[in-house]
Amino acid sequence: MLTNNQLATMTLRHAIFHDVPNQRGDGGGQVTLATDVTPIDAERRRLLRSKLIRSLDSAHAYGMVFQSQPASTVPGFVREITATGYDKAKFIAASQGMAQHLFQVQSGAVSPGLLCVIDIVIDNRHGLVLMKLEREQGAELKMKEEGGKTHFEMSVLDSLVLTGNTRLFKGAAFLRTGPGDDDFEMTACDNQHNPTDTNEMARFWQKYLGCDLEEAPRVSTSKFFNATLEFENSQVADPELQTVIYESLHSELRSATPTFSPRTFLAEHVPVPARHELIAYLEGKHVSMANFPKDIQDIRGSLRRLTYISVEGVRVVAPEGRGELVRVEEEQIVVNDRLSRIGRS
Amino acid sequence: MNVEEARAEWIRVRGEYRGFADLLKTRLLQVAQELGIYAEVSAREKETHSLVKKLIRKPHLSYETLPDKVGVRIIVRYRSELGPVEASVKERFAFEKVDDKAVALGLDKVGYLSIHVDGIALKEGDPEIARFPAKNFFGELQIRTYGQHLWSEVSHDTFYKNDELVNKLPPDLQRRVHLTAGLVEVADREFNRMNQEARPVPAVEVFSGLEKLYYTVASKRPDVELSMAVINLILPLYGQVSPREILQNHIIPTFEKRRGQLVAIYSNPDFDFDGASAFFFQPEALLILDRLQFDRAELLAKWNEAFPEGELHRVAENFGFALD
């Protein structure tokens, strides 16, 4: 996944737009392919870059890897274009190929729009950005012809990207980091869908890109859970704060919300300065602060707890499957463990 | 070589010396950047008429021995910064001699002050030494404060430029010249002391720490009033901790982790900063960066109490962060 540092030094060099309608049942609908790049002035370039950063570092962004045997042609085009320096003819041809592929897979349920392909450089490394922009009804997109070549006018950015309701789009950035086929840092974002939703609409963008999530949700979930518990046990001295972190972590992970936001969790449940320490701790353990879809299958046992409630209202909560820790007798409940801390709620 | 030959030769080679002057300027800016101080550096090769004038006025000098065919100047804000700059220059460059004008003035005189490094040239082993061999390419460097520069500039074209000229003035005017030179030196010393004594104020202490880091990656001068307003607004987000702890435990680690990228962000000529936030070329941008990393939501809430939200979005994007 691209880092903030990488996004900060991203330079947009060339952009091309293609108009990609939906596949219609009657076989109608035509892709309008540009045959030249669209010249972009400095201010629009800055605004475009700003929009990209807002998407690629947003809560909807996620890391990706190429599928090993993708049905999509996108990985091949991305590998080919970024293998060398910028080659205008190759860039235009590949962008047209990606637009054609989008047209082939874009069924009636998926919104039509423009595919924008941008040649980028980050830290002297070559990369590519794809943006699928929803085309508003009635938006006038002007095609310009110059020297026998056509390109969409720069004003296309004004109507589709830079003004109005422009948060709704899908994007992806590929940054080549080495000569190998999989030597890429990749980030995708889909402002309309959760990356782990299984329905076709949600999977559409990943399938088109020929990519899978970089880290399986169950791995992200258990990494965050385990690292936070480790921190709570080893770095937090205050028993009250230990209890707050422990309880809120369990509660948030067991809630019905499909996505977990580490930043929100920290902001809502961990006070400063422990919050800063926990962030640094997670970073040290290579636990991402990006949102992830919850999947508790690896930590299900740790999250399940049995609660014993005494006649006088004493509650003993124990991990499920650890029956040896609590022995219930006729007149008493015996806890076979040492006291670690006392919590107050 | 007579004056006419010197003129012709200088016209022929002047372009090469311009290249040497540019290189010295770049290297001296790096010196200031590494020391984390703001410095104004200028460098120029002598204009032809100026070179000829000097050869006529100082017949003991020849074209070959003229010490300031290239003149370089580095001006710093505070006297306490002169020493580190001098030490770093001595370490990085070859030179003939260092002449501290304060030493020549002695204890009981006031007047022109500067540190002159005569015969400054590239060291053996420098990657550019083949292009600019020390035998031919050398210059004169002046290291001074703005206070010293003030005196030097005002006196340069007047009758009180040096003792020889001042001594020809009526006694009362001579006294006023000395008093004024003393005033300028006192002011210079006071600026230095005030800068150091102001640090116990938390926001100033944080600003000083931020400024030192900032000048290692950027060279644009900030708006200090704006800096203080931002620092005072954001400091409470760190809770009840001292400025020293804020710098040591938060800002410096965040900065060091991204130092390389920050150099690239602030100096990449391909990067278009026309749309950069008003807060980007400010030392407190590094404070904002730290909070973006750790407390985006709280930063945004606090920020909105005093400044336009759009500016925080911009500075965040300059650092590659989204606030949404």
XYZ file of C-alpha atoms in Angstrom:
669
model
C 0.000 0.000 0.000
C 1.343 3.424 -0.870
C 2.539 5.409 2.140
C 1.858 9.062 2.972
C 5.456 9.829 2.094
C 4.993 8.321 -1.336
C 1.741 10.159 -1.913
C 3.402 13.401 -0.837
C 6.039 13.134 -3.549
C 3.702 11.932 -6.273
C 4.071 13.866 -9.520
C 1.366 13.581 -12.163
C 2.906 13.712 -15.631
C 0.388 12.741 -18.322
C -3.295 11.925 -18.332
C -5.698 10.467 -20.859
C -9.467 10.045 -20.672
C -11.753 7.532 -22.366
C -15.534 7.531 -22.222
C -16.773 4.064 -21.228
C -20.534 3.452 -21.329
C -22.303 0.343 -20.039
C -22.747 -2.841 -22.017
C -26.299 -2.765 -23.247
C -28.427 -5.796 -23.837
C -29.029 -4.762 -27.434
C -25.325 -4.679 -28.165
C -25.359 -0.888 -28.518
C -23.070 1.550 -26.756
C -19.647 2.539 -27.934
C -16.434 3.292 -26.136
C -15.100 6.706 -27.082
C -11.341 6.359 -27.071
C -9.055 9.354 -27.052
C -5.984 9.015 -29.219
C -3.911 11.603 -27.408
C -3.235 12.749 -23.859
C -5.174 15.667 -22.410
C -2.993 18.699 -21.655
C -3.548 19.734 -18.041
C -2.602 23.124 -16.634
C -0.755 23.537 -13.349
C -3.770 24.435 -11.224
C -5.893 21.517 -12.448
C -2.913 19.218 -11.989
C -2.669 20.327 -8.386
C -6.391 19.853 -7.816
C -6.302 16.431 -9.421
C -3.391 15.428 -7.216
C -5.247 16.713 -4.186
C -8.319 14.623 -5.071
C -6.173 11.561 -5.546
C -4.483 11.939 -2.161
C -7.860 12.422 -0.496
C -8.997 9.133 -1.996
C -5.853 7.031 -1.780
C -5.278 7.929 1.878
C -8.948 7.831 2.818
C -10.729 5.359 5.042
C -11.919 3.640 1.855
C -8.400 2.913 0.634
C -6.831 -0.521 0.923
C -3.642 -2.293 -0.122
C -3.727 -4.751 -3.002
C -1.653 -7.379 -4.744
C -2.025 -8.701 -8.288
C -3.978 -11.928 -8.614
C -1.777 -14.820 -9.693
C -3.949 -15.639 -12.690
C -6.168 -12.654 -13.281
C -8.934 -12.666 -15.847
C -8.332 -8.944 -16.173
C -5.909 -7.473 -18.698
C -5.103 -4.552 -16.402
C -2.119 -6.154 -14.571
C -0.419 -6.876 -17.885
C -0.862 -3.312 -19.097
C 0.353 -1.880 -15.787
C 3.447 -4.081 -15.837
C 4.215 -3.198 -19.426
C 3.842 0.584 -19.108
C 5.837 0.889 -15.898
C 8.657 -1.435 -16.957
C 10.391 1.436 -18.752
C 10.274 5.216 -18.732
C 7.327 7.091 -20.201
C 6.600 6.089 -23.797
C 3.700 8.107 -25.136
C 2.583 5.637 -27.802
C 2.684 2.707 -25.376
C 0.902 4.715 -22.709
C -1.941 5.696 -25.023
C -2.310 2.164 -26.428
C -2.350 0.580 -22.976
C -4.869 3.090 -21.666
C -7.114 2.294 -24.632
C -6.728 -1.412 -23.876
C -7.750 -0.854 -20.264
C -10.764 1.194 -21.377
C -11.836 -1.553 -23.776
C -11.531 -4.115 -20.999
C -13.589 -1.924 -18.680
C -16.286 -1.734 -21.338
C -16.305 -5.508 -21.670
C -16.846 -6.102 -17.941
C -19.044 -3.113 -17.178
C -22.533 -4.487 -17.031
C -25.732 -2.497 -16.846
C -25.682 -2.373 -13.050
C -22.363 -0.543 -12.912
C -22.436 3.208 -13.440
C -20.974 4.367 -16.738
C -18.253 6.951 -16.734
C -14.829 8.016 -17.788
C -11.664 6.061 -17.277
C -8.744 8.346 -16.571
C -5.245 6.876 -16.801
C -2.435 8.959 -15.329
C 1.289 8.445 -15.680
C 2.964 9.222 -12.344
C 6.407 9.352 -10.784
C 7.160 8.911 -7.109
C 10.733 9.157 -5.887
C 12.069 8.498 -9.421
C 9.911 5.392 -9.718
C 7.409 4.944 -12.455
C 3.759 4.348 -11.685
C 0.230 4.527 -12.945
C -3.057 5.756 -11.569
C -6.487 4.664 -12.769
C -9.606 6.600 -11.916
C -13.108 5.658 -12.841
C -15.193 8.792 -12.779
C -18.927 8.655 -12.731
C -20.439 10.576 -15.529
C -23.241 12.815 -14.401
C -26.288 12.844 -16.596
C -26.100 15.696 -19.021
C -22.452 16.483 -18.335
C -20.993 17.800 -21.553
C -17.665 16.251 -22.400
C -15.876 17.979 -25.211
C -13.563 16.060 -27.467
C -10.958 18.067 -29.313
C -9.225 17.133 -32.530
C -5.717 18.319 -33.215
C -3.406 17.082 -35.935
C -5.590 14.075 -36.611
C -5.608 13.043 -32.940
C -8.375 13.405 -30.420
C -8.414 14.062 -26.712
C -10.930 15.162 -24.145
C -10.604 18.814 -23.252
C -9.208 19.790 -19.906
C -12.658 21.024 -18.899
C -13.601 17.366 -18.454
C -11.822 17.591 -15.128
C -13.933 20.518 -14.024
C -17.198 18.720 -14.603
C -16.167 15.272 -13.352
C -13.382 15.587 -10.838
C -12.787 19.001 -9.472
C -16.216 20.337 -8.657
C -19.557 19.150 -7.381
C -20.116 15.712 -5.972
C -16.736 14.277 -6.792
C -16.231 11.938 -3.878
C -17.843 9.069 -5.668
C -15.237 7.438 -7.758
C -13.029 4.415 -7.866
C -9.298 4.726 -8.016
C -6.102 2.715 -7.962
C -2.415 3.564 -7.880
C 0.376 1.228 -8.939
C 3.968 2.113 -8.144
C 6.729 -0.066 -9.559
C 9.383 -0.853 -6.935
C 11.547 -3.336 -8.852
C 11.866 -5.263 -12.089
C 9.711 -8.247 -11.081
C 6.101 -8.790 -12.087
C 4.952 -8.334 -8.509
C 7.330 -5.555 -7.498
C 4.615 -2.997 -6.927
C 3.106 -0.939 -4.140
C -0.612 -0.729 -4.812
C -3.546 1.071 -3.298
C -7.142 0.988 -4.413
C -10.196 2.811 -3.198
C -13.854 2.493 -3.918
C -15.894 5.163 -2.252
C -19.125 3.283 -2.818
C -18.261 -0.183 -1.555
C -16.468 -2.002 1.210
C -13.485 -4.002 -0.081
C -14.666 -7.201 1.555
C -18.266 -7.098 0.499
C -18.861 -10.223 -1.502
C -21.550 -9.049 -3.881
C -20.712 -8.556 -7.522
C -21.026 -4.774 -7.432
C -18.559 -4.505 -4.603
C -16.126 -6.943 -6.175
C -16.374 -5.260 -9.566
C -13.474 -2.834 -9.139
C -11.051 -5.412 -7.729
C -11.967 -7.857 -10.464
C -11.442 -5.227 -13.117
C -8.044 -4.367 -11.652
C -7.125 -8.068 -11.422
C -6.196 -7.638 -7.775
C -6.879 -9.080 -4.345
C -6.613 -7.470 -0.937
C -2.997 -7.259 0.197
C -3.752 -8.659 3.621
C -6.640 -10.969 4.315
C -9.153 -9.319 6.665
C -8.778 -12.135 9.192
C -5.020 -11.388 9.319
C -5.532 -7.628 9.775
C -8.109 -8.277 12.481
C -5.998 -10.682 14.495
C -2.841 -8.584 14.089
C -4.554 -5.514 15.489
C -6.236 -7.481 18.277
C -3.096 -9.282 19.403
C -0.801 -6.268 19.215
C -3.234 -4.071 21.144
C -3.611 -6.692 23.864
C 0.162 -7.095 24.068
C 0.493 -3.336 24.478
C -2.193 -3.244 27.130
C -0.521 -6.040 29.102
C 3.079 -4.930 28.767
C 3.024 -1.142 28.474
C 0.007 0.118 30.404
C 0.491 0.332 34.158
C -2.854 1.875 35.091
C -5.346 -0.951 35.799
C -8.304 1.256 34.980
C -6.902 2.095 31.556
C -6.041 -1.569 30.994
C -9.673 -2.441 31.579
C -10.912 0.315 29.278
C -8.675 -0.826 26.425
C -9.464 -4.508 26.969
C -13.205 -4.050 27.195
C -13.517 -1.597 24.334
C -11.365 -3.741 22.059
C -13.588 -6.764 22.665
C -16.704 -4.713 22.312
C -15.679 -3.061 19.037
C -14.515 -6.284 17.455
C -17.696 -8.096 18.427
C -20.002 -5.341 17.212
C -21.961 -5.736 13.977
C -20.059 -2.962 12.162
C -18.351 -4.571 9.140
C -15.291 -2.318 9.091
C -12.852 -1.564 11.884
C -11.119 1.790 12.022
C -7.981 1.732 14.185
C -7.878 5.529 14.218
C -11.450 5.855 15.427
C -10.901 3.143 18.030
C -7.862 4.942 19.377
C -9.519 8.349 19.343
C -12.612 7.088 21.155
C -11.135 4.699 23.685
C -7.482 5.402 24.343
C -6.601 8.742 25.941
C -3.428 10.732 25.276
C -0.554 10.004 25.969
C -1.257 6.239 25.877
C -2.766 6.743 22.426
C 0.517 8.030 21.018
C 2.402 5.180 22.645
C -0.029 2.625 21.249
C 0.237 4.077 17.741
C 4.023 3.879 17.905
C 3.766 0.331 19.308
C 1.455 -0.785 16.497
C 3.732 0.798 13.959
C 6.669 -1.099 15.439
C 4.708 -4.322 15.047
C 3.880 -3.427 11.420
C 0.195 -3.183 12.156
C -1.450 -0.861 9.642
C -3.542 2.070 10.819
C -5.695 1.823 7.700
C -9.301 0.709 8.090
C -9.854 -2.990 7.597
C -12.888 -5.211 7.160
C -13.497 -7.194 10.334
C -13.024 -10.939 10.180
C -12.730 -12.530 13.618
C -12.372 -16.159 12.577
C -8.785 -16.369 13.908
C -9.609 -14.747 17.251
C -13.096 -16.050 17.777
C -11.997 -18.127 20.762
C -10.298 -15.157 22.408
C -13.361 -12.988 21.974
C -15.894 -15.460 23.364
C -16.324 -15.266 27.102
C -18.459 -16.955 29.681
C -19.882 -14.836 32.449
C -20.640 -16.353 35.869
C -23.033 -14.222 37.929
C -23.310 -14.838 41.651
C -26.413 -14.423 43.805
C -25.043 -11.120 45.162
C -24.214 -9.820 41.681
C -20.514 -10.664 41.457
C -19.530 -11.275 37.870
C -16.661 -13.481 36.795
C -15.852 -13.337 33.095
C -13.580 -15.992 31.607
C -12.455 -16.948 28.096
C -14.614 -19.686 26.661
C -12.889 -23.037 26.481
C -10.770 -22.364 29.577
C -13.010 -24.210 32.006
C -10.111 -24.954 34.340
C -9.922 -21.271 35.326
C -13.275 -21.165 37.090
C -14.648 -23.849 39.388
C -18.234 -23.522 40.505
C -18.997 -25.146 43.853
C -22.192 -25.229 45.871
C -21.304 -22.286 48.144
C -18.573 -20.506 46.224
C -17.043 -19.707 42.863
C -13.297 -20.384 42.800
C -11.066 -18.589 40.285
C -7.883 -20.553 39.635
C -5.737 -17.654 38.530
C -3.573 -14.868 39.942
C -4.798 -11.279 40.181
C -3.447 -9.158 37.381
C -5.420 -5.972 37.931
C -8.628 -4.540 39.322
C -10.885 -2.753 36.869
C -13.613 -0.247 37.617
C -16.636 0.240 35.396
C 49.667 40.847 -17.188
C 48.815 44.528 -17.567
C 45.386 45.965 -16.890
C 44.257 45.678 -20.504
C 45.363 42.044 -20.711
C 43.654 41.350 -17.402
C 40.423 42.854 -18.694
C 40.531 40.683 -21.850
C 41.350 37.543 -19.896
C 38.559 38.181 -17.394
C 36.015 38.672 -20.174
C 37.147 35.334 -21.596
C 36.925 33.271 -18.398
C 34.258 35.095 -16.404
C 31.583 32.506 -17.237
C 33.634 29.737 -15.635
C 33.998 31.784 -12.461
C 30.242 32.316 -12.426
C 29.904 28.543 -12.347
C 32.352 28.426 -9.429
C 30.381 31.130 -7.578
C 27.139 29.193 -8.075
C 28.750 26.037 -6.739
C 30.043 27.831 -3.624
C 26.578 29.258 -3.035
C 24.963 25.821 -3.233
C 27.546 24.350 -0.889
C 27.141 27.141 1.658
C 23.372 26.791 1.620
C 23.938 23.120 2.449
C 26.165 24.187 5.372
C 23.355 26.359 6.746
C 20.797 23.636 6.137
C 22.832 21.045 7.970
C 23.243 23.404 10.906
C 19.506 24.057 10.877
C 19.861 27.820 10.695
C 18.401 30.398 8.395
C 21.083 32.073 6.290
C 21.104 34.322 3.289
C 23.838 33.299 0.889
C 24.963 35.289 -2.106
C 27.829 34.699 -4.490
C 29.031 36.530 -7.562
C 32.004 36.775 -9.838
C 33.460 40.257 -10.075
C 32.123 42.512 -12.795
C 34.764 43.445 -15.361
C 34.841 47.155 -14.522
C 35.081 46.341 -10.829
C 38.036 44.016 -11.408
C 39.842 46.662 -13.439
C 39.151 49.339 -10.798
C 40.645 47.171 -8.092
C 43.785 46.413 -10.111
C 44.260 50.140 -10.689
C 43.574 51.071 -7.057
C 45.730 48.304 -5.568
C 48.811 48.026 -7.773
C 50.419 45.489 -5.409
C 47.785 42.972 -6.564
C 47.960 41.192 -9.900
C 45.238 39.530 -11.916
C 46.485 36.158 -10.706
C 46.616 37.096 -7.020
C 43.429 39.152 -6.851
C 41.734 37.487 -3.847
C 38.103 38.297 -4.573
C 37.528 37.517 -8.209
C 34.703 35.542 -6.660
C 32.992 36.986 -3.600
C 30.668 34.986 -1.403
C 28.696 36.118 1.598
C 26.707 34.242 4.191
C 24.550 36.305 6.520
C 23.050 34.785 9.643
C 20.638 36.216 12.162
C 22.487 35.725 15.425
C 26.078 36.115 16.587
C 25.934 32.673 18.184
C 25.510 31.180 14.695
C 28.768 32.659 13.365
C 31.007 30.139 15.152
C 29.284 26.978 13.869
C 29.223 28.363 10.314
C 32.940 29.235 10.471
C 33.799 25.791 11.863
C 31.783 24.013 9.192
C 33.334 26.119 6.410
C 36.848 25.354 7.678
C 36.017 21.660 7.691
C 34.533 21.537 4.199
C 36.692 23.891 2.166
C 40.324 24.634 1.534
C 41.310 28.182 2.502
C 44.311 30.419 2.908
C 43.481 32.223 6.138
C 40.607 33.246 8.371
C 40.521 36.898 9.345
C 38.120 37.797 12.137
C 37.821 41.572 11.940
C 36.824 41.754 15.606
C 40.329 40.613 16.544
C 41.896 43.448 14.562
C 39.607 46.013 16.193
C 40.691 44.913 19.623
C 38.841 45.563 22.854
C 38.522 49.322 22.679
C 37.401 49.948 19.109
C 34.192 49.541 17.219
C 33.532 49.403 13.486
C 33.306 46.927 10.654
C 32.896 43.346 11.851
C 32.862 40.165 9.786
C 34.750 36.943 9.505
C 36.653 36.820 6.243
C 37.793 33.506 4.841
C 40.436 34.341 2.249
C 41.336 32.013 -0.582
C 38.317 29.753 -0.110
C 38.508 26.899 -2.641
C 37.434 23.323 -3.146
C 39.275 20.665 -1.171
C 41.351 17.918 -2.739
C 39.041 15.003 -3.470
C 36.022 17.212 -4.082
C 34.019 15.772 -6.999
C 34.167 19.183 -8.754
C 37.896 19.795 -8.191
C 38.840 18.922 -11.784
C 36.456 21.591 -13.058
C 37.453 24.168 -10.473
C 41.080 23.512 -9.402
C 42.063 25.412 -6.260
C 45.082 26.950 -7.989
C 42.871 29.120 -10.206
C 39.458 29.045 -8.581
C 39.398 30.694 -5.173
C 37.440 33.518 -3.650
C 36.716 35.530 -0.555
C 33.968 34.565 1.851
C 32.415 36.929 4.378
C 30.494 35.491 7.306
C 28.463 38.043 9.224
C 25.221 38.779 11.031
C 22.476 41.031 9.732
C 23.581 43.635 12.294
C 27.135 43.530 10.999
C 25.800 43.613 7.478
C 23.820 46.746 8.248
C 26.951 48.603 9.328
C 28.944 47.286 6.414
C 26.369 48.196 3.792
C 25.663 51.675 5.092
C 29.315 52.522 5.572
C 30.524 50.950 2.339
C 30.081 53.919 0.053
C 30.652 56.638 2.624
C 33.484 58.416 4.336
C 33.235 56.286 7.474
C 34.126 53.052 5.728
C 37.463 52.626 7.527
C 39.618 54.267 10.185
C 41.769 55.997 7.635
C 38.812 57.899 6.258
C 37.123 58.476 9.598
C 40.289 60.011 11.030
C 40.045 62.811 8.502
C 36.640 63.892 9.832
C 36.069 66.658 12.435
C 36.477 65.205 15.985
C 32.784 65.429 16.923
C 31.723 63.643 13.746
C 34.388 60.963 14.350
C 32.896 60.403 17.813
C 29.364 60.080 16.382
C 30.575 57.513 13.833
C 32.105 55.389 16.611
C 29.020 55.737 18.803
C 26.804 54.571 15.939
C 29.032 51.590 15.204
C 28.846 50.737 18.912
C 25.067 51.025 18.882
C 24.827 48.602 15.992
C 27.062 46.096 17.783
C 25.077 46.440 21.010
C 21.859 45.830 19.076
C 23.389 42.762 17.470
C 24.385 41.361 20.841
C 20.966 42.148 22.303
C 19.177 40.307 19.495
C 21.287 37.269 20.270
C 20.596 37.433 23.997
C 16.895 38.068 23.554
C 16.646 35.084 21.248
C 18.172 32.879 23.906
C 16.299 34.382 26.832
C 12.904 34.101 25.111
C 13.071 30.306 25.049
C 11.552 29.646 28.479
C 8.164 30.654 27.007
C 6.760 27.243 25.925
C 5.565 28.285 22.465
C 8.871 30.021 21.739
C 10.840 27.015 22.910
C 8.812 24.740 20.641
C 9.195 27.235 17.787
C 12.981 27.288 18.230
C 13.101 23.490 18.089
C 10.821 23.371 15.068
C 12.753 26.104 13.297
C 16.011 24.196 13.655
C 14.439 21.120 12.057
C 12.630 23.155 9.417
C 15.776 24.826 8.127
C 17.389 21.447 7.554
C 14.771 20.688 4.892
C 13.539 24.089 3.726
C 14.936 27.550 3.202
C 11.908 29.843 2.907
C 11.471 32.272 5.789
C 8.331 31.795 7.846
C 5.830 34.263 9.252
C 6.698 34.055 12.941
C 3.460 35.641 14.131
C 1.498 32.957 12.333
C 3.831 30.312 13.754
C 3.150 31.410 17.307
C -0.602 31.427 16.730
C -0.550 27.872 15.368
C 1.801 26.541 18.038
C -0.276 28.064 20.840
C -3.387 26.498 19.331
C -1.959 23.002 18.888
C 0.218 22.623 22.003
C -2.720 21.696 24.286
C -3.258 18.558 22.159
C -0.100 17.142 23.741
C -1.536 17.366 27.257
C 0.464 18.507 30.254
C 3.966 17.899 28.973
C 6.923 20.219 28.666
C 8.063 21.741 25.362
C 11.238 19.697 25.656
C 9.237 16.465 25.951
C 7.029 17.462 23.023
C 10.100 17.999 20.892
C 12.031 14.953 22.097
C 9.205 12.417 22.262
C 6.987 13.500 19.418
C 8.187 16.027 16.876
C 11.806 14.954 16.476
C 11.046 11.194 16.102
C 8.295 11.939 13.548
C 10.633 14.270 11.687
C 13.616 11.925 11.727
C 11.525 9.072 10.422
C 10.562 11.124 7.391
C 13.606 13.369 7.028
C 14.628 12.008 3.619
C 11.150 12.379 2.204
C 10.766 15.847 3.700
C 13.912 16.982 1.913
C 12.396 15.642 -1.303
C 9.007 17.197 -0.603
C 10.436 20.627 0.161
C 13.044 20.714 -2.580
C 11.752 18.681 -5.508
C 11.891 21.095 -8.431
C 9.230 19.053 -10.227
C 6.885 19.632 -7.393
C 4.471 22.478 -7.886
C 4.090 24.419 -4.686
C 1.947 27.185 -6.119
C -0.985 25.642 -4.370
C 0.868 24.810 -1.172
C -0.834 25.710 2.045
C 0.079 29.011 3.659
C 1.163 26.849 6.577
C 3.462 24.585 4.597
C 6.533 26.799 4.433
C 6.381 27.373 8.163
C 8.285 25.518 10.919
C 5.002 24.574 12.605
C 4.161 22.502 9.528
C 6.291 19.852 11.253
C 4.082 20.098 14.329
C 1.043 19.683 12.087
C 2.720 16.688 10.443
C 3.187 15.032 13.832
C -0.468 15.552 14.730
C -1.587 14.323 11.311
C 0.272 11.144 12.037
C -1.203 10.667 15.483
C -4.318 12.750 16.054
C -5.996 13.785 12.832
C -9.490 14.157 14.219
C -8.461 16.203 17.252
C -6.163 18.336 15.138
C -8.974 19.137 12.743
C -11.375 20.018 15.563
C -8.801 22.279 17.206
C -7.755 23.812 13.915
C -11.297 24.824 13.054
C -11.383 27.020 16.152
C -8.967 29.451 14.556
C -8.046 28.785 10.950
C -9.751 27.913 7.649
C -10.285 24.163 7.307
C -9.189 24.241 3.680
C -5.688 25.260 4.693
C -5.316 22.214 6.920
C -6.509 20.008 4.063
C -3.891 21.602 1.857
C -1.014 21.197 4.246
C -2.123 17.609 4.907
C -2.092 16.892 1.179
C 1.328 18.486 0.870
C 2.460 15.780 3.296
C 0.438 13.046 1.554
C -2.343 12.791 4.141
C -6.097 12.870 3.659
C -8.158 14.370 6.447
C -11.435 12.804 5.381
